Short mmCIF file of C-alpha atoms in Angstrom, two decimals:
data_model
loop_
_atom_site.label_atom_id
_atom_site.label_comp_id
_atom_site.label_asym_id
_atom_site.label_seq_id
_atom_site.Cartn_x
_atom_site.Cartn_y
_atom_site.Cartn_z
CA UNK A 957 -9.95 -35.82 284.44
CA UNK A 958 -8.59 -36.63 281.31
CA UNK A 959 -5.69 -39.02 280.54
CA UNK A 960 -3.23 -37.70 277.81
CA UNK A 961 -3.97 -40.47 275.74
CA UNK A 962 -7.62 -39.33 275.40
CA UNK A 963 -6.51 -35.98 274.47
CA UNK A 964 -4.42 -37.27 272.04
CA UNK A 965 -7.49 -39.48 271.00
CA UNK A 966 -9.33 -36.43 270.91
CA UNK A 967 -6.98 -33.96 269.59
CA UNK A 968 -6.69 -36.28 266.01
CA UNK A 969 -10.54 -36.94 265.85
CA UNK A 970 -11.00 -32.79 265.65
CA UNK A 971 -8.32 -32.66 262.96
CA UNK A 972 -9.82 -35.12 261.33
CA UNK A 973 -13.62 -33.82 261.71
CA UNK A 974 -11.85 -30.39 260.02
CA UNK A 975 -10.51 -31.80 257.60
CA UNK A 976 -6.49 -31.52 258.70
CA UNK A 977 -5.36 -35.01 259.04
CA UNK A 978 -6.34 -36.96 255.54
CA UNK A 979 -3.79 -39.79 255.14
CA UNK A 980 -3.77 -42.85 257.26
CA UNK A 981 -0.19 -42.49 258.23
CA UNK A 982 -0.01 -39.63 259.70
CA UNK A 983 -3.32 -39.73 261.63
CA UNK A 984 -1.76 -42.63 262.77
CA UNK A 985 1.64 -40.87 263.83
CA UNK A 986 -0.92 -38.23 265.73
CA UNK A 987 -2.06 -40.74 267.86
CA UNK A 988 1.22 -42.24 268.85
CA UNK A 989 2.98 -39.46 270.02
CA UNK A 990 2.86 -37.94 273.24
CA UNK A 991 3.24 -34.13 272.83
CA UNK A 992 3.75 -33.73 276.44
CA UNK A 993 7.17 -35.08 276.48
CA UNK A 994 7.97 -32.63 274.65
CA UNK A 995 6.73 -29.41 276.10
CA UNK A 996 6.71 -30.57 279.30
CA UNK A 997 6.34 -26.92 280.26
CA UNK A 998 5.65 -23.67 278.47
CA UNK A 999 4.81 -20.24 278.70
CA UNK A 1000 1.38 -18.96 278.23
CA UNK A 1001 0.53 -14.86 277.31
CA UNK A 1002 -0.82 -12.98 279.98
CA UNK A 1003 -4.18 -11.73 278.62
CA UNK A 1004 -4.31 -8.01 278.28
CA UNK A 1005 -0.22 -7.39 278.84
CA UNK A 1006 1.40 -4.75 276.81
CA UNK A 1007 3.86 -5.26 275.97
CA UNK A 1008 3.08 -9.08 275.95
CA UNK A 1009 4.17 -10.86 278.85
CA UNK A 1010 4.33 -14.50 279.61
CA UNK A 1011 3.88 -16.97 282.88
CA UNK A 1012 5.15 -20.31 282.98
CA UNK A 1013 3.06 -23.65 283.12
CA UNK A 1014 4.81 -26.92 284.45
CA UNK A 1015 3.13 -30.37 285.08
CA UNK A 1016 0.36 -30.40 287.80
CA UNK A 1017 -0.92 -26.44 287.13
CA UNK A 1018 -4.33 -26.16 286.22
CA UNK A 1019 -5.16 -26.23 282.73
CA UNK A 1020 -1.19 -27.88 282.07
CA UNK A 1021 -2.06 -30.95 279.88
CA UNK A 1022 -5.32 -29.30 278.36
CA UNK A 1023 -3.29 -26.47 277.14
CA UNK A 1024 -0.59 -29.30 275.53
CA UNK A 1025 -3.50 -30.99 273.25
CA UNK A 1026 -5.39 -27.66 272.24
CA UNK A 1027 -4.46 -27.10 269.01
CA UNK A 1028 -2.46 -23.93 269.60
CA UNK A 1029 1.43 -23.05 269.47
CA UNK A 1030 3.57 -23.67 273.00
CA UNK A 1031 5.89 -20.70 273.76
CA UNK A 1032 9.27 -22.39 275.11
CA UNK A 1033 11.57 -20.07 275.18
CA UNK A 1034 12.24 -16.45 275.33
CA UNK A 1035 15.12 -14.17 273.82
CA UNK A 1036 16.97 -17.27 272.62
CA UNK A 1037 17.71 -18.10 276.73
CA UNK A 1038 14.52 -17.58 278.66
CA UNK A 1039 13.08 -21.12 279.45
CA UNK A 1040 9.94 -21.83 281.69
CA UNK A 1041 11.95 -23.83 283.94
CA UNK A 1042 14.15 -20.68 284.54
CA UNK A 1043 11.21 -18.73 285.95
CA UNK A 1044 9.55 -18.86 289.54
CA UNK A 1045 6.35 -17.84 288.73
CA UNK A 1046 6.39 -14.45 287.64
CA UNK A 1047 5.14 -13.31 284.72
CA UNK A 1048 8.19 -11.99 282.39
CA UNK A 1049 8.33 -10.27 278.72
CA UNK A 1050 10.58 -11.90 276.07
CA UNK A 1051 10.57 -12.12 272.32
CA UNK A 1052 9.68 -15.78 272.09
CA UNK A 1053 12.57 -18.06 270.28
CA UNK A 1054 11.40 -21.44 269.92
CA UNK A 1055 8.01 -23.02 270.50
CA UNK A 1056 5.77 -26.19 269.74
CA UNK A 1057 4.13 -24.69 266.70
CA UNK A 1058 0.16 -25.67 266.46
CA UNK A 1059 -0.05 -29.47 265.82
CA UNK A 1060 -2.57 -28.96 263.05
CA UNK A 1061 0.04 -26.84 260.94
CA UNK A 1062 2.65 -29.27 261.40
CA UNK A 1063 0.61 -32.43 260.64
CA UNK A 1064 -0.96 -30.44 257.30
CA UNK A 1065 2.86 -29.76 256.06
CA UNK A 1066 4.28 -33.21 256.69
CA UNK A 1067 1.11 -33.97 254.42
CA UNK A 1068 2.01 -31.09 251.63
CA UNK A 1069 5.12 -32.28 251.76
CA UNK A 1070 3.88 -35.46 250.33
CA UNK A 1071 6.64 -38.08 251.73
CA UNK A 1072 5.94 -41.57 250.56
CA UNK A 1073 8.07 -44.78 252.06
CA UNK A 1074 11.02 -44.84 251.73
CA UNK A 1075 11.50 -41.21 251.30
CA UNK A 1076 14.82 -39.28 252.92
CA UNK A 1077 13.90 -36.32 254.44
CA UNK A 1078 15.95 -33.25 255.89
CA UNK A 1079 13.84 -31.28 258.71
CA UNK A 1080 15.19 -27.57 259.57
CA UNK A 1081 14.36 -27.21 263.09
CA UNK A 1082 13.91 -29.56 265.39
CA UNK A 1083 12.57 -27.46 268.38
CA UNK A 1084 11.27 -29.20 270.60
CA UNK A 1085 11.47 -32.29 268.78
CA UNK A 1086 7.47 -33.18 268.59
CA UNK A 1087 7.37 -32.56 264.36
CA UNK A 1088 10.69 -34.95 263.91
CA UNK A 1089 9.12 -37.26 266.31
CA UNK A 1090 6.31 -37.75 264.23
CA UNK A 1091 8.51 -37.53 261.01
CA UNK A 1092 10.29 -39.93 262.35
CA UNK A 1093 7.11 -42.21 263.28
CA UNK A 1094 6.13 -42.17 259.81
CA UNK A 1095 9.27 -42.50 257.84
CA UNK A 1096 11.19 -44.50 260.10
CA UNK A 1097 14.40 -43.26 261.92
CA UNK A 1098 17.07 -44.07 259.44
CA UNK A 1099 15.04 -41.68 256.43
CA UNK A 1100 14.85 -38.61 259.02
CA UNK A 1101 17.90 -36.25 259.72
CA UNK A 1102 16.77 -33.19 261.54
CA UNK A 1103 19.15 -30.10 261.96
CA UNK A 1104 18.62 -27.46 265.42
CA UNK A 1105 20.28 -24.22 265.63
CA UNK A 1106 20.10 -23.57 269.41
CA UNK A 1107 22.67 -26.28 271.72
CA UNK A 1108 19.97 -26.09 274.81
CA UNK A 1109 16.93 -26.66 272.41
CA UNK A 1110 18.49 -29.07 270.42
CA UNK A 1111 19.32 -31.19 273.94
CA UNK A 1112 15.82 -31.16 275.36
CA UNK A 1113 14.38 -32.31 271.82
CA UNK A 1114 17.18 -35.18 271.71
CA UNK A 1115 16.27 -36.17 275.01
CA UNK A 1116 12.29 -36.23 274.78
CA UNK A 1117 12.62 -38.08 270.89
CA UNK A 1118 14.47 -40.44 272.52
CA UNK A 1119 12.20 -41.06 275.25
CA UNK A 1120 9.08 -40.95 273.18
CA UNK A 1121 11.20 -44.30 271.50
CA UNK A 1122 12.47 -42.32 268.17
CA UNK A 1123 16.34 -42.61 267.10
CA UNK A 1124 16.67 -39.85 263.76
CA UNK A 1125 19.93 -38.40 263.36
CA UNK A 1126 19.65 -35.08 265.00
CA UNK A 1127 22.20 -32.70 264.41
CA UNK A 1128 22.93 -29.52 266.59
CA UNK A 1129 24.00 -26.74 263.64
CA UNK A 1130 23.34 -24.30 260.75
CA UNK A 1131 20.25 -25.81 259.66
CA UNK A 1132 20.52 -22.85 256.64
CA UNK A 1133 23.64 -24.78 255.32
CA UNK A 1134 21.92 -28.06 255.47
CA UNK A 1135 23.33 -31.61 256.37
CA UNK A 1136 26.98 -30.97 256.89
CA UNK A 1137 27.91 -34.31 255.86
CA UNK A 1138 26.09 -33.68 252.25
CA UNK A 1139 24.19 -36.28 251.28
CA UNK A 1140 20.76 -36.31 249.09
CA UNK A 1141 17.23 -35.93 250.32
CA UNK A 1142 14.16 -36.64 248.29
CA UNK A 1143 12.29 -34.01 250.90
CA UNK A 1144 13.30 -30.81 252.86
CA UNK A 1145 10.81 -29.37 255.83
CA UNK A 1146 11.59 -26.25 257.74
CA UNK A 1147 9.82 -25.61 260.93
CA UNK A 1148 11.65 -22.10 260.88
CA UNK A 1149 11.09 -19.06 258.18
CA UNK A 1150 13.84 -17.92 255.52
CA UNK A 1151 14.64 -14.84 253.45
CA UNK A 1152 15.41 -16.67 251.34
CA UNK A 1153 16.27 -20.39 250.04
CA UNK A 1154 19.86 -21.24 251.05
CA UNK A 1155 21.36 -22.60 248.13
CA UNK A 1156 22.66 -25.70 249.96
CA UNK A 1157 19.14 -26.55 250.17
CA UNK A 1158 18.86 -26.79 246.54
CA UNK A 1159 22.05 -28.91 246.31
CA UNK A 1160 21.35 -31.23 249.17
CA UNK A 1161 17.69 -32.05 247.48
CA UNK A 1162 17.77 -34.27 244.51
CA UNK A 1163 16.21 -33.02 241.09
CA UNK A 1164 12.04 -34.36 241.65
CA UNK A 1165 12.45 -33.66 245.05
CA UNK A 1166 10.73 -31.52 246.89
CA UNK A 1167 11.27 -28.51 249.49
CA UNK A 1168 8.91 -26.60 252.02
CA UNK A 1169 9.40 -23.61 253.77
CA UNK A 1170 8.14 -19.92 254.89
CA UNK A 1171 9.29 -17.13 253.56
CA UNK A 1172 9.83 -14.69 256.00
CA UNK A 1173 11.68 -10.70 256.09
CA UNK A 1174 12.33 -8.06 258.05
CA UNK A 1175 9.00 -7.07 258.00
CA UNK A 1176 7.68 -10.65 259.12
CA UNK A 1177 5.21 -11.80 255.95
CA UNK A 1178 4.69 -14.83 255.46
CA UNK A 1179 4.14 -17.27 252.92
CA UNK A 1180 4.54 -20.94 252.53
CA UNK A 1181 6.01 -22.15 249.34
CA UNK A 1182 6.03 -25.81 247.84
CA UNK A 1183 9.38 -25.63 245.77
CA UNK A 1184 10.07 -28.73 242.94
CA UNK A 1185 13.71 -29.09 242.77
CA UNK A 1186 14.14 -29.26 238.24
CA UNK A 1187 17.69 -29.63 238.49
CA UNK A 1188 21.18 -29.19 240.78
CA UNK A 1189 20.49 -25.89 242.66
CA UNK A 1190 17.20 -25.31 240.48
CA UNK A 1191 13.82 -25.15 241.85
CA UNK A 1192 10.88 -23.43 240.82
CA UNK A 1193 7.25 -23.46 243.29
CA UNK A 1194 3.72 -21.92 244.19
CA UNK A 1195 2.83 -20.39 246.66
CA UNK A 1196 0.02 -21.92 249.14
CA UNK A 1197 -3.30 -20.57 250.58
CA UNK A 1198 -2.70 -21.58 254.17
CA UNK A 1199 -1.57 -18.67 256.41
CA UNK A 1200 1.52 -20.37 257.96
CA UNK A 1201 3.84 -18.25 260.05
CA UNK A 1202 7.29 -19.38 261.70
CA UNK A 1203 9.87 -17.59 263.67
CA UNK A 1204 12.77 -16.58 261.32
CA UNK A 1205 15.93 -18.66 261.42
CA UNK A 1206 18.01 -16.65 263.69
CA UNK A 1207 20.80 -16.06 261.37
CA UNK A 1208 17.85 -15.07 259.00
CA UNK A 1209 16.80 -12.28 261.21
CA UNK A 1210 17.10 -8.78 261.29
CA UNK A 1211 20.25 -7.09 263.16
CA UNK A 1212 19.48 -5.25 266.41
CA UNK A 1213 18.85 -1.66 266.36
CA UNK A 1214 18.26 1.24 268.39
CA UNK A 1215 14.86 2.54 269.09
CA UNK A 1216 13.28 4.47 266.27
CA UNK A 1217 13.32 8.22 266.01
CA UNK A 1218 10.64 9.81 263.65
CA UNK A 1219 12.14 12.24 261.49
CA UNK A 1220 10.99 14.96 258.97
CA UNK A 1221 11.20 14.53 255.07
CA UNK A 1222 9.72 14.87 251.50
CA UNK A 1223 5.51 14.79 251.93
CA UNK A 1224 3.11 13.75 249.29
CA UNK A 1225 -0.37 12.22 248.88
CA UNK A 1226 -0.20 8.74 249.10
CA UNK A 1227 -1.91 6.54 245.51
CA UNK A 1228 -3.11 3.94 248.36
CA UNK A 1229 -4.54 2.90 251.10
CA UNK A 1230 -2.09 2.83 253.91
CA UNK A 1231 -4.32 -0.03 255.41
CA UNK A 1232 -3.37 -2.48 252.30
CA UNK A 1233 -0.27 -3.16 253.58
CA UNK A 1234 -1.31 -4.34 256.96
CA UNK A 1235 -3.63 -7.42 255.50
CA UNK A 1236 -1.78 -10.39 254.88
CA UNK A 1237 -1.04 -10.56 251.82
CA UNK A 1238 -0.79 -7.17 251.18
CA UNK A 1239 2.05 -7.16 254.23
CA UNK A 1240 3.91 -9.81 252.09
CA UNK A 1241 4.09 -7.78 248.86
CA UNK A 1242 5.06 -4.87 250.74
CA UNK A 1243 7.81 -6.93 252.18
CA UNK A 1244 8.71 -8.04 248.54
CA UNK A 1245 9.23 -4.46 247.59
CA UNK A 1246 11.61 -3.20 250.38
CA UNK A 1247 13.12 -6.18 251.95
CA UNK A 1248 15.42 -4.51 254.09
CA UNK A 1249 12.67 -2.69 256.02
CA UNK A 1250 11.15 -3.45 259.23
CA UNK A 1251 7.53 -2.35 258.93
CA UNK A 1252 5.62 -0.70 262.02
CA UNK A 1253 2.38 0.65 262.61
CA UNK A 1254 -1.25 -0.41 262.57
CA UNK A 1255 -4.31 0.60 260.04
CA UNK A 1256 -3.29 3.82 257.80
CA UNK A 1257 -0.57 4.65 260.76
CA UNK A 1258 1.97 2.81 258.72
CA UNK A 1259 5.47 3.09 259.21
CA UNK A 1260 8.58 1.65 257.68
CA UNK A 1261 12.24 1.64 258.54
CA UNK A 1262 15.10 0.46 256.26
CA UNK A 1263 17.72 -1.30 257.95
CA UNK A 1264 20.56 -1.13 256.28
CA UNK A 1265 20.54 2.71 255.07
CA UNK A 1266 18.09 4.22 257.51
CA UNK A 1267 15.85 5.25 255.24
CA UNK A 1268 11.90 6.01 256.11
CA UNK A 1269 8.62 6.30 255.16
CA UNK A 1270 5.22 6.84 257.25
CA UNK A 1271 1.52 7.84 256.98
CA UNK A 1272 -0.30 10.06 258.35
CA UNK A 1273 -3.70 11.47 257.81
CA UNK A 1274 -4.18 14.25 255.14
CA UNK A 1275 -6.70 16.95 257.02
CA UNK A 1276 -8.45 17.21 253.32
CA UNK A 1277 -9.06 13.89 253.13
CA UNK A 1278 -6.53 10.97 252.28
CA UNK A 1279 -3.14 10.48 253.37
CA UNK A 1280 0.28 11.80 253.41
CA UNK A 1281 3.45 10.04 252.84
CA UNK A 1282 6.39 11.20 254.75
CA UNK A 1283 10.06 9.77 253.25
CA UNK A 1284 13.36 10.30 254.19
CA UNK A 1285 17.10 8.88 252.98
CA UNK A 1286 18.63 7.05 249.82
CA UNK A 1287 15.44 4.58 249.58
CA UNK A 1288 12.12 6.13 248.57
CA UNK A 1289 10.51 3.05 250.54
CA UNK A 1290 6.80 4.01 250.02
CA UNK A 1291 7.79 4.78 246.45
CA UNK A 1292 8.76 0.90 246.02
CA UNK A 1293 6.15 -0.41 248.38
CA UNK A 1294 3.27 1.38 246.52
CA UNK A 1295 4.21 0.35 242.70
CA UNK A 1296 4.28 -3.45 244.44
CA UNK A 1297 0.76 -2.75 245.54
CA UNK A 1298 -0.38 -1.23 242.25
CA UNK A 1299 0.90 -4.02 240.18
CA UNK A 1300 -0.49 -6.71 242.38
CA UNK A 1301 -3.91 -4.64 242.20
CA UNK A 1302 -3.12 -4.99 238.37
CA UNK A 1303 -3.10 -8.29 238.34
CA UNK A 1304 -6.64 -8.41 240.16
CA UNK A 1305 -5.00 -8.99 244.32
CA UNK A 1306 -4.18 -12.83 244.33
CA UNK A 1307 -4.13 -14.64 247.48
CA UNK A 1308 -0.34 -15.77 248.13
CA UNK A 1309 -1.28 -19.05 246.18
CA UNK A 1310 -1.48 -16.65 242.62
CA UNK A 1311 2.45 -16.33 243.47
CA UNK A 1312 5.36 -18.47 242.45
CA UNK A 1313 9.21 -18.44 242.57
CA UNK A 1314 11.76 -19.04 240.81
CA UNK A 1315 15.18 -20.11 242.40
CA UNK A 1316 19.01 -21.01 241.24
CA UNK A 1317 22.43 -20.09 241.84
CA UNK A 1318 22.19 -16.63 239.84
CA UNK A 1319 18.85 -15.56 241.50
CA UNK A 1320 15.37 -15.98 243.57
CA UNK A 1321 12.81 -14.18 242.31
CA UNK A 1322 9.29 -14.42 243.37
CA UNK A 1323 6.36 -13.42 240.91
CA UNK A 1324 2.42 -13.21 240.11
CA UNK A 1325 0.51 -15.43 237.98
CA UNK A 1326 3.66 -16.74 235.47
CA UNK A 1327 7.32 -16.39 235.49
CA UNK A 1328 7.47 -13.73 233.11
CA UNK A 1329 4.36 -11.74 235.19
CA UNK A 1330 5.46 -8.77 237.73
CA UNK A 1331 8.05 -9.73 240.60
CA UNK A 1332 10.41 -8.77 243.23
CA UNK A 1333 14.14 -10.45 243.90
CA UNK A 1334 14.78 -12.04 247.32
CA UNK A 1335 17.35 -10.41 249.02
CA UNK A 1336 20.13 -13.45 249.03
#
């Protein structure tokens, strides 16, 4: 059997056989830090559930400390109060709330983030505390604050840095409104996704500094964005290729809502493929074009709800061949959804990394190719 120190050994020679870990620092940080203090246990999905449900996995189960250093995310909690160590056993079904995201996709952004000594960095979710820890292995305690929404999460992380031998400031708090005693960092992480970027991330960063985060919406796109801070609450960045996903900050997140009744309205032929909008990218510029919708559905069943007025849209298929639209209330949803896709067909159907943003106090607007090419607003 294998000791965790030779599955840490051989967790950082795979990312570095693939390519993942390239700078000497933080291959070095991957091999110092213990991930199992920090998911000690976790939830894994039962295979075949529906919907999805989860078991827990504590020290001494079979497969515990294998499952720590595969390269995968760690469920840890469930509905914002569901933790492993709360359940006897039993499979249960949650939303999950926090987790130990993959340890490849959190080495690969400290690197895009492109710290260098000496560097003050701001982290937006602490979780369970393994990303500061190895922020904080790198950069050295006093250069790391990291900011946790959640009291209970924020406790176990504080707990496990401290015993892995880490002191950052951690802060239990709004991570959206940044370090509440101000300050300026040459770096911002977020280990969380955003609507948008809170402007007290753009103040909080100094001008040359840098910022990166997922974009996230009610439909839950995603896209990670490299951001250059130009000036006090300025920032302009591209988009990049890597298909990064992260919960969305909880104040971020959609309200609840009752389940979904179906309801008749105006028909048409669609001018697309319903199935676009279910690939990734082509989820994220339907997202773009009605940000207050919550998109459902699978293949050309697609179906979108707005939020805030109710409004709805869905396909179904056309018996002659095609599809039918079927929208309802103030927003013509499909309307907006469809020009989006159009005009990023226009422009030849970029991968996210064809897409910038530009972001200040008066705006955020993301866009194709150039500033002045086809975009959308973010919903701040």
């Amino acid at each position: 059997m294998s000791t965790p120190a030779e599955l840490r050994t051989a967790l950082a020679d795979r990312l570095t056989e693939d390519g993942t870990l390239t700078e000497r620092e933080w291959d070095s940080a991957a091999r110092a830090v213990p991930r199992e203090l920090f998911v000690g246990t976790y939830f894994t999905p039962v295979a075949g559930s529906v919907p999805t449900s989860y078991r827990p996995v504590r020290e001494g189960d079979p497969g515990w400390l294998e499952g720590i250093y595969a390269d995968q995310t760690l469920v840890t909690q469930l509905d914002g109060r569901i933790r492993p160590e709360d359940v006897n056993g039993e499979a249960v079904t949650g939303i999950p709330s926090s987790s130990s995201t993959l340890p490849s996709v959190v080495l690969r952004m400290w690197q895009q983030l492109d710290t260098e000594a000496g560097h003050r960095v701001l982290e937006i979710g602490t979780g369970t505390g393994y990303s500061t820890a190895l922020g904080a292995h790198r950069l050295g305690d006093a250069n790391l604050t990291s900011i946790e929404y959640d009291p209970t999460v924020g406790a176990a992380a504080a707990s496990a840095v401290k015993t892995a031998g880490f002191s950052p400031q951690l802060i239990i708090g709004d991570g959206l409104r940044g370090d509440p005693a101000g300050g300026q960092y040459d770096r911002l992480i977020a280990t969380c996704s955003v609507r948008y970027i809170p402007l007290s991330w753009l103040h909080q960063v100094k001008p040359g500094g840098r910022i990166l985060v997922t974009l996230s919406g009610w439909s839950y796109a995603n896209a990670l964005v490299l951001l250059d801070v130009t000036g006090p609450g300025e920032a302009t960045g591209r988009f990049l290729a890597d298909p990064t996903s992260f919960m969305i900050a909880r104040p971020h997140d959609r309200p609840p809502r009752q389940s979904l009744a179906l309801l008749p309205g105006d028909e048409r032929p669609t001018r697309i493929d319903p199935e676009i909008i279910g690939t990734w990218t082509g989820s994220w510029v339907a997202q773009l074009a009605a940000p207050s919708a919550e998109r459902m559905g699978a293949g050309g069943h697609q179906i979108l709800s707005d939020v805030a007025t109710g409004s709805q849209a869905r396909t179904t298929p056309n018996p002659k061949g095609g599809w039918t639209v079927i929208q309802r209330g103030p927003l013509r949803l499909w309307d907006q959804v469809e020009s989006a896709v159009e005009a990023w067909r226009q422009a030849g159907e970029p991968h996210q990394d064809g897409f910038g943003i530009t972001a200040s106090g008066s705006g955020q607007r993301v866009w194709i190719g150039h500033e002045d090419g086809p975009g959308w607003n973010l919903p701040i």
